[in-house]
CSV table of C-alpha atoms in Angstrom, one decimal:
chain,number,residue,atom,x,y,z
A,1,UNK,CA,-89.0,-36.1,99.6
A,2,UNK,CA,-85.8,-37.4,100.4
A,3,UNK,CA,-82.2,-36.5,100.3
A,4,UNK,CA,-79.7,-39.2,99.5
A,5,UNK,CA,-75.6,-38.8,98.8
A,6,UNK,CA,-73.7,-41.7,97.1
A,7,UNK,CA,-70.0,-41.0,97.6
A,8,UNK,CA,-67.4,-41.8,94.7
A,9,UNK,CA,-66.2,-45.1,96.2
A,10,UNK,CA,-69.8,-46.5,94.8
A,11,UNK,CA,-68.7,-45.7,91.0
A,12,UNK,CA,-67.9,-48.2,88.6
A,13,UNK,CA,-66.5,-48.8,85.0
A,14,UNK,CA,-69.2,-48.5,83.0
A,15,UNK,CA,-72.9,-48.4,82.5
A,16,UNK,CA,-74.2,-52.2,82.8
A,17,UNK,CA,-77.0,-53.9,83.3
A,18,UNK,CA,-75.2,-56.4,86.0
A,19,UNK,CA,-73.7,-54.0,88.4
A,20,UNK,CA,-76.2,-53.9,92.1
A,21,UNK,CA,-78.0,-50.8,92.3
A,22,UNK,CA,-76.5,-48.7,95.1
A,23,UNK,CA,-79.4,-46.9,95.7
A,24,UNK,CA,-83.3,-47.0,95.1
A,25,UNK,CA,-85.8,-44.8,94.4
A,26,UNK,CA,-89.3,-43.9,93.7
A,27,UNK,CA,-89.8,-42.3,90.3
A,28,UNK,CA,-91.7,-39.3,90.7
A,29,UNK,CA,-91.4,-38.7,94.8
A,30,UNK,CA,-89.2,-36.0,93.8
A,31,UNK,CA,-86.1,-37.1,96.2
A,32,UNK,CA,-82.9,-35.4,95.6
A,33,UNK,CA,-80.0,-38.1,94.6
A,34,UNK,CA,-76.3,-36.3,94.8
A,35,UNK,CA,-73.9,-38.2,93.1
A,36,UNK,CA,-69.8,-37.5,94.1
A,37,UNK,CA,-67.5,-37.9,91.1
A,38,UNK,CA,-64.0,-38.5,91.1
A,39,UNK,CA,-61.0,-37.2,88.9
A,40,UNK,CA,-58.0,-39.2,90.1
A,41,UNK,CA,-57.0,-40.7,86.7
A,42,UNK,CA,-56.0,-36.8,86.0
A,43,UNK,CA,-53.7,-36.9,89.3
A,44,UNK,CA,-52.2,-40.1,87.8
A,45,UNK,CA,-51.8,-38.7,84.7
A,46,UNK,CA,-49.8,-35.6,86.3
A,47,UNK,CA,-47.6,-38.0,88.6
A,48,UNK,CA,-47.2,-41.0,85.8
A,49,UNK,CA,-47.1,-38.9,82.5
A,50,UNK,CA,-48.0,-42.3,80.9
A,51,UNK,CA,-51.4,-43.6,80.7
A,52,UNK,CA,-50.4,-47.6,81.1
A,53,UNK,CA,-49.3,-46.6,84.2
A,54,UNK,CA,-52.4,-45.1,85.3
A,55,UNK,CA,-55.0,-47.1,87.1
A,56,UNK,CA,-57.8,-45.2,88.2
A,57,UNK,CA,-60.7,-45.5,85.7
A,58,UNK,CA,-61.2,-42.8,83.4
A,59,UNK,CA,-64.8,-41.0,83.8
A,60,UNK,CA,-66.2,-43.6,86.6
A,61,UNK,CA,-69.7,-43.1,87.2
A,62,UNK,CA,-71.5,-43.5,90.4
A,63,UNK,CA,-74.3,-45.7,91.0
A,64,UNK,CA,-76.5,-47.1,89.3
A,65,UNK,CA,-79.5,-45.9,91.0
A,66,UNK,CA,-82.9,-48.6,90.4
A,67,UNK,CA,-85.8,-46.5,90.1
A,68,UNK,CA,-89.1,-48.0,91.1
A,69,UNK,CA,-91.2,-47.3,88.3
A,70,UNK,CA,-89.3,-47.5,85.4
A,71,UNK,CA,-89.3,-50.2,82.9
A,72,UNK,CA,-88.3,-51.1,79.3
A,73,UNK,CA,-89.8,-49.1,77.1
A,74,UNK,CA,-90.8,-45.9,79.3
A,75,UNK,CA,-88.6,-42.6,79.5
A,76,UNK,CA,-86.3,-41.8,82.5
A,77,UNK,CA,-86.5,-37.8,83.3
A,78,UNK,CA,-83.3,-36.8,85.1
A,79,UNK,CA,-83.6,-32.9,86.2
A,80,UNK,CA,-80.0,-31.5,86.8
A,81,UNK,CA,-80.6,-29.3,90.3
A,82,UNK,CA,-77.2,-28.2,90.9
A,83,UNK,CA,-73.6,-28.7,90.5
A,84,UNK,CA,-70.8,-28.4,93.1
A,85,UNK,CA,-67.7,-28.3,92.3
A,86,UNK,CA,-63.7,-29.0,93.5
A,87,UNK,CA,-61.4,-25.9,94.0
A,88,UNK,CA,-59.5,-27.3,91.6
A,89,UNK,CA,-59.6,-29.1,87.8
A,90,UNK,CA,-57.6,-30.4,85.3
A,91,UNK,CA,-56.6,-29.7,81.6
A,92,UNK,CA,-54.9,-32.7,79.7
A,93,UNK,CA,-53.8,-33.6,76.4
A,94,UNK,CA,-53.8,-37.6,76.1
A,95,UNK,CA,-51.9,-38.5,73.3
A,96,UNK,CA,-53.3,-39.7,70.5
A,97,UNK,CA,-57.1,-38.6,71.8
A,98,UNK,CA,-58.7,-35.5,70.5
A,99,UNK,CA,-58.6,-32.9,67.4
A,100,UNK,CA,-55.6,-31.4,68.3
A,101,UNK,CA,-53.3,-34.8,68.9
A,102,UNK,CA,-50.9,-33.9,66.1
A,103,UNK,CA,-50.6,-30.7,66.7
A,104,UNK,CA,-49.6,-31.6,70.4
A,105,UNK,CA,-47.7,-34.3,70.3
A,106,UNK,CA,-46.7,-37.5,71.8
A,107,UNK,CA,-46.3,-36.5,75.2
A,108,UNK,CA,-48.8,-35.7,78.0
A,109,UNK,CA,-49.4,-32.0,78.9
A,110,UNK,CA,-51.5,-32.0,82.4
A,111,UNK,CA,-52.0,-28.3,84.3
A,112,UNK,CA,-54.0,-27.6,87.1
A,113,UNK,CA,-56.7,-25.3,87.1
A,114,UNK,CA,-57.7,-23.4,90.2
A,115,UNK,CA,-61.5,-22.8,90.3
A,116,UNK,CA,-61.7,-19.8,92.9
A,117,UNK,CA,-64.9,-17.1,93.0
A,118,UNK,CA,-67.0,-19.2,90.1
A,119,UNK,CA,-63.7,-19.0,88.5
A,120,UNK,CA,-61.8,-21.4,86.4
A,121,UNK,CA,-57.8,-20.0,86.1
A,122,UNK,CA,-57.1,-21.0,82.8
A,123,UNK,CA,-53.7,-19.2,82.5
A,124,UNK,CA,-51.4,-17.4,84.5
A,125,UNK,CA,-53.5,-14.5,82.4
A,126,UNK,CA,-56.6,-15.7,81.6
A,127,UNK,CA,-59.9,-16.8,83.4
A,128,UNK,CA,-63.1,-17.2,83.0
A,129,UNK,CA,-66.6,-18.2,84.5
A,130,UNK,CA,-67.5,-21.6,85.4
A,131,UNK,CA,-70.4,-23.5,83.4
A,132,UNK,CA,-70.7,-27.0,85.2
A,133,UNK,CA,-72.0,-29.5,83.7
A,134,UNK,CA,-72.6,-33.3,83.6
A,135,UNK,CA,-70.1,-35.6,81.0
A,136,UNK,CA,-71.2,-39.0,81.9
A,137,UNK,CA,-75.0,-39.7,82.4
A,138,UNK,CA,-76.7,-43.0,81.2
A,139,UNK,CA,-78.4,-45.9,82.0
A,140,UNK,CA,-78.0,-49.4,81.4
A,141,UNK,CA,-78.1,-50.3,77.9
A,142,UNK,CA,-79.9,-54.2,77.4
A,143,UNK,CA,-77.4,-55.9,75.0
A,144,UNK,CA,-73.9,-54.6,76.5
A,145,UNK,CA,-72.2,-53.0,79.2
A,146,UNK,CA,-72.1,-48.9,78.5
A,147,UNK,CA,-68.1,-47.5,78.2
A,148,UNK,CA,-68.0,-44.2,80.3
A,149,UNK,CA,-66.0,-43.1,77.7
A,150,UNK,CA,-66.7,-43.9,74.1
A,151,UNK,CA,-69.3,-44.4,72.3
A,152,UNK,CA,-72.2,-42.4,72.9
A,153,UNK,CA,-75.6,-44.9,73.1
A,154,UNK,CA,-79.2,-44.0,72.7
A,155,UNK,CA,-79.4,-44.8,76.9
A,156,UNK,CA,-76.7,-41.9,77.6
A,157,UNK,CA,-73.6,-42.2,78.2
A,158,UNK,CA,-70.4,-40.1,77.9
A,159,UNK,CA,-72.1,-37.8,76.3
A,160,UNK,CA,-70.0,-34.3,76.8
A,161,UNK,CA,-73.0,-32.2,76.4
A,162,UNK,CA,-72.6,-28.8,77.5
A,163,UNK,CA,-76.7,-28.4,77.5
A,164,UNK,CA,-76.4,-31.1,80.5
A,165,UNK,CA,-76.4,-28.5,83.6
A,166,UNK,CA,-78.3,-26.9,86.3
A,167,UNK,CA,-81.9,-26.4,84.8
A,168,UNK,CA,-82.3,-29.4,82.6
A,169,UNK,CA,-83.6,-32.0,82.1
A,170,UNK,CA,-82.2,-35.2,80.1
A,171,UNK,CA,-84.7,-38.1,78.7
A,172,UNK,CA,-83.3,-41.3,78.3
A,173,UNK,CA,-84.9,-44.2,76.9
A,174,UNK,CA,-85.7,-47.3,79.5
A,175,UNK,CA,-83.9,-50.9,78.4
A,176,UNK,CA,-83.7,-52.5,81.7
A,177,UNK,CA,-86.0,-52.7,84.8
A,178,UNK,CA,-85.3,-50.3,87.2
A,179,UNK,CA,-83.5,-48.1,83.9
A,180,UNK,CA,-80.1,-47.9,86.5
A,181,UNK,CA,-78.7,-44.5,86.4
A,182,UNK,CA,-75.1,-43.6,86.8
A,183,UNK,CA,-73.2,-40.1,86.7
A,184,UNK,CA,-69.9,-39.1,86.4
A,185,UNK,CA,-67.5,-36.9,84.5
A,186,UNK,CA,-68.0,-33.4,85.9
A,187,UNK,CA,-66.9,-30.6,84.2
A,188,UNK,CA,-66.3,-26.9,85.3
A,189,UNK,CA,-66.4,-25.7,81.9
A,190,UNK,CA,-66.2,-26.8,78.0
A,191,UNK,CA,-66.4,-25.6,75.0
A,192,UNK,CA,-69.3,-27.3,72.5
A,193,UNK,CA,-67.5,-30.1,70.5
A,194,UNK,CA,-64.5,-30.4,73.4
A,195,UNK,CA,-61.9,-30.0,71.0
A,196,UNK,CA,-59.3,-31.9,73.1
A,197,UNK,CA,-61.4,-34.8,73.9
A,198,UNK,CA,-60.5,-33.4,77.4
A,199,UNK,CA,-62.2,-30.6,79.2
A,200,UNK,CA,-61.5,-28.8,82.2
A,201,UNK,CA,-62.1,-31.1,84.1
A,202,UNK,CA,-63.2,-31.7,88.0
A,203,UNK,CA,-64.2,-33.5,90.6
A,204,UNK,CA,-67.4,-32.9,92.3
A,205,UNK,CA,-71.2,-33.6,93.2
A,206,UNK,CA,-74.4,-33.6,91.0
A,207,UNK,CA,-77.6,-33.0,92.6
A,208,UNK,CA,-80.7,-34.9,90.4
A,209,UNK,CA,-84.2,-36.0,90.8
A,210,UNK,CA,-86.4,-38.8,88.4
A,211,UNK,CA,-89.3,-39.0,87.2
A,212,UNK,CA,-90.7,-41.8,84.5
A,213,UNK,CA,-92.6,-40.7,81.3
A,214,UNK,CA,-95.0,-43.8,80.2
A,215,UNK,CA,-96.3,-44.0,77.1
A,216,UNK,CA,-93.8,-42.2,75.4
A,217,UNK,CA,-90.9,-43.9,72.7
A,218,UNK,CA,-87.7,-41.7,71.8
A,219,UNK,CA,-84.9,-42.9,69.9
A,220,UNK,CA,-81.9,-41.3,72.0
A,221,UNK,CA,-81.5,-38.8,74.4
A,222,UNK,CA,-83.0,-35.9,74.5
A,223,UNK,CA,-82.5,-32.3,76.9
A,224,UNK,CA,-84.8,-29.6,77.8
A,225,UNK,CA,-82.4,-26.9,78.7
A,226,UNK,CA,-85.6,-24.6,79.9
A,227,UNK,CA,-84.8,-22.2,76.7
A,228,UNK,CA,-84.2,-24.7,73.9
A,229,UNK,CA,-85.3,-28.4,73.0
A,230,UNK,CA,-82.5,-30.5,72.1
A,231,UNK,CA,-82.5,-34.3,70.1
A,232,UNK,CA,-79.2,-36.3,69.9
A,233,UNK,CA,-78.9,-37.7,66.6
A,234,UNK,CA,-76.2,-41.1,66.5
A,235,UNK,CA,-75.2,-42.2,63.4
A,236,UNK,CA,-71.8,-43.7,61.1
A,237,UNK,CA,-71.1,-41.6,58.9
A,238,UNK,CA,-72.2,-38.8,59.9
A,239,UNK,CA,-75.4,-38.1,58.5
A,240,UNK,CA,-77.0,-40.9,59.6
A,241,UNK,CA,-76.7,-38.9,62.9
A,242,UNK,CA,-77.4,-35.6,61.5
A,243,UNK,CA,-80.9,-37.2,60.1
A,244,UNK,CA,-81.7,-39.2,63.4
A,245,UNK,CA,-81.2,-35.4,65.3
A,246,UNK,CA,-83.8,-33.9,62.7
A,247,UNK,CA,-85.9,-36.5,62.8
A,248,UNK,CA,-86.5,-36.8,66.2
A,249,UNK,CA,-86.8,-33.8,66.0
A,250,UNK,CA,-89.6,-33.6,64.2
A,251,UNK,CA,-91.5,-36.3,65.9
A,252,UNK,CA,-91.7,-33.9,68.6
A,253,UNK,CA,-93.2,-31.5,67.0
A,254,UNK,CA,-95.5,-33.3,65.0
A,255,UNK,CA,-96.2,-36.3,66.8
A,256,UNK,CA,-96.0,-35.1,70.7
A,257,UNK,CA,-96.7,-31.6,70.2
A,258,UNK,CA,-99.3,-32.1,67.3
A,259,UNK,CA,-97.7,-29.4,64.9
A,260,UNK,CA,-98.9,-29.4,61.5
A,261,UNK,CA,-96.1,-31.6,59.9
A,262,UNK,CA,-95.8,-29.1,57.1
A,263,UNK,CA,-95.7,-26.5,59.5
A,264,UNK,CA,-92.9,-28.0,61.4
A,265,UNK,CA,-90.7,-28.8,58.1
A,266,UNK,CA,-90.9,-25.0,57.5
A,267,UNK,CA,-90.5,-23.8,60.7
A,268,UNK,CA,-87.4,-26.6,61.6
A,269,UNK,CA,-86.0,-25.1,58.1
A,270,UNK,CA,-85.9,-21.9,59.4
A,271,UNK,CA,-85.3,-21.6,63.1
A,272,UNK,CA,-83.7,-25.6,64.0
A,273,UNK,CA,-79.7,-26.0,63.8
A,274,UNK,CA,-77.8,-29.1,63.9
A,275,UNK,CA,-74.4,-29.2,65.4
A,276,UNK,CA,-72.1,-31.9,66.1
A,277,UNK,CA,-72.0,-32.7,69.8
A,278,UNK,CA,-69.6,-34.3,72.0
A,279,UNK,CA,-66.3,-36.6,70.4
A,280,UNK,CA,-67.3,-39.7,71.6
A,281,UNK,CA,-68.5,-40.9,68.1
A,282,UNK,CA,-71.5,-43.7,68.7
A,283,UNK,CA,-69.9,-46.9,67.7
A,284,UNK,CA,-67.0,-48.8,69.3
A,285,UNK,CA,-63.4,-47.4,68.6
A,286,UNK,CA,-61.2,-49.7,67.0
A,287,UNK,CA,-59.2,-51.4,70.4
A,288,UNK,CA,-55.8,-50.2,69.2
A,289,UNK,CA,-56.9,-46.7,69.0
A,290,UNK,CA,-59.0,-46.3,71.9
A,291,UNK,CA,-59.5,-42.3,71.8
A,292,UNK,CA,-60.3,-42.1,68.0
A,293,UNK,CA,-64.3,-42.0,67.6
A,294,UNK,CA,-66.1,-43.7,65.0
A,295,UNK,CA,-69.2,-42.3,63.9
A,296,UNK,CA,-70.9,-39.0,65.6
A,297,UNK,CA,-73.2,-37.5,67.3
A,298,UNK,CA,-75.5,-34.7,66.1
A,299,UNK,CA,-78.0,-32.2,68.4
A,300,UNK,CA,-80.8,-31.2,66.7
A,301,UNK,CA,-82.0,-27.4,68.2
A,302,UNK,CA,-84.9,-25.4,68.6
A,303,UNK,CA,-86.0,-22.6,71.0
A,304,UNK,CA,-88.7,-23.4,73.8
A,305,UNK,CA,-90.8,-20.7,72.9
A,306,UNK,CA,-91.1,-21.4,68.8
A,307,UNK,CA,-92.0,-25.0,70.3
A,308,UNK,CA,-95.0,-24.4,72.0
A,309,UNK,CA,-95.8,-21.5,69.9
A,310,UNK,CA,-97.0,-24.1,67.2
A,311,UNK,CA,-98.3,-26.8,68.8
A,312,UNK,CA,-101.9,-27.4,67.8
A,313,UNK,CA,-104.8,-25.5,69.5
């Protein structure tokens, strides 16, 4: 097992196919790959208040990573090992972007947040504890480069999932040799859904190993949290991603697990929620508003232990 650091200046733009690996691996040799993220758009947006004039790209990932092993058609295992984070993050309204961009305004609002003790200082008042977690994590789609901030694509992406921290661990679907993973986008803590389209957010370092899956097909990502079993539905409108999340879902159960499949439409019935996830949406924005998604994306949820409980014996 090896240890390996790639440092923020190796991040790029987006999730694509063309950009040189920075870094490559063994799938399955169980090295440790830290990734360092950056947050300087948020200084820019403090010091600029004007987001034409800022330059640094928002959410850059680092990488991608070629994994030896992995190709087209297999399924990448990244397990989240740890998340260090900056003493200090960022809140910040862009306008125009997020649920609450009529109620705040045209203007930019940016405040620091002090992360002290496992800490985040949310007011002069107000703190709470940190929950880090991973925002951008893909690969390399095969037809188009991957934005690292909207849309949300079977292969990852900005994905905004709070699920995605210490603990887990995310599937992704191969389309490339080498599958080409990127991270980015820390976060020291958010709220499911990230009402603003903008969490507290940080700069910092994600610790990950790989590991390919062969002979197994899933439509988008999915997240073992280690307590629940999570599918990510994608969809316009809607409930086309609110039936991808279920059914995918369900194949779990019935097809990998080998529940009974009226056994799991009872038990999913009962005991699976849906929620929406992130705001990315999972088709392209229309260019002239950038920040508005189009489409959703729906997680699909059910507890570890009613999983395995009915899996065939």
């Amino acid at each position: 097992m090896s240890e390996h650091l790639l440092t923020k200046d190796q991040a790029s733009a987006a999730f694509s196919a063309a950009q040189p690996p920075v870094l490559t691996v063994t799938a399955g040799a169980g090295d440790r790959i830290t990734f360092e993220t950056d947050d300087l758009a948020y200084a820019q947006m403090e010091e600029f208040g004007d987001l034409a004039r800022v330059t640094a790209t928002i959410n850059p990932v680092t990488g991608p990573v070629f994994v030896q092993g992995a190709e087209p058609g297999d399924v990448l295992a990244v397990t989240i090992h740890d998340i260090a984070l900056a003493e200090q993050g960022w809140s910040v309204s862009i306008p125009g972007a997020g649920a609450l961009a009529a109620r705040m305004g045209p203007d930019f609002f940016v405040r620091r947040i002090p992360v002290v003790d496992g800490r985040a200082q949310l007011t002069s008042t107000l703190d709470c504890a940190v929950a880090p977690m991973i925002g951008c994590l893909g690969l390399a789609p095969a037809d188009r480069d991957g934005s690292t901030v909207m849309p949300t694509l079977p292969t990852g992406g900005n994905m905004d999932l709070t699920d995605a921290g210490p603990g887990t661990t995310v599937y992704l679907p191969v389309q490339v040799p080498g599958a080409l993973l990127s991270v980015g986008d820390i976060h020291a803590v958010m709220a499911r859904g990230e009402s603003s389209f903008v969490a507290i957010e940080i700069a910092g370092r994600a610790t990950v190993s790989v590991d390919v899956v062969k002979g197994r097909s899933i439509r988008g990502p999915q997240l073992d949290t280690g307590t629940e079993y999570v599918c990510v539905g994608l969809g316009d409108p809607v409930q086309e991603s609110i039936t991808m999340a279920y059914e995918s879902l369900f194949s779990v159960l019935v097809d990998e697990r080998g529940w009974d499949p009226h056994d799991a439409y009872v038990v999913m019935s009962a005991l699976a929620p849906t929620e929406l996830g992130g705001p990315t949406g999972s088709v392209d924005p229309d260019p002239l508003h950038p920040f508005r998604a189009v489409g959703a994306v729906t997680l699909a949820r059910i507890a570890k232990d009613v999983l395995e409980a009915g899996a065939r014996r």
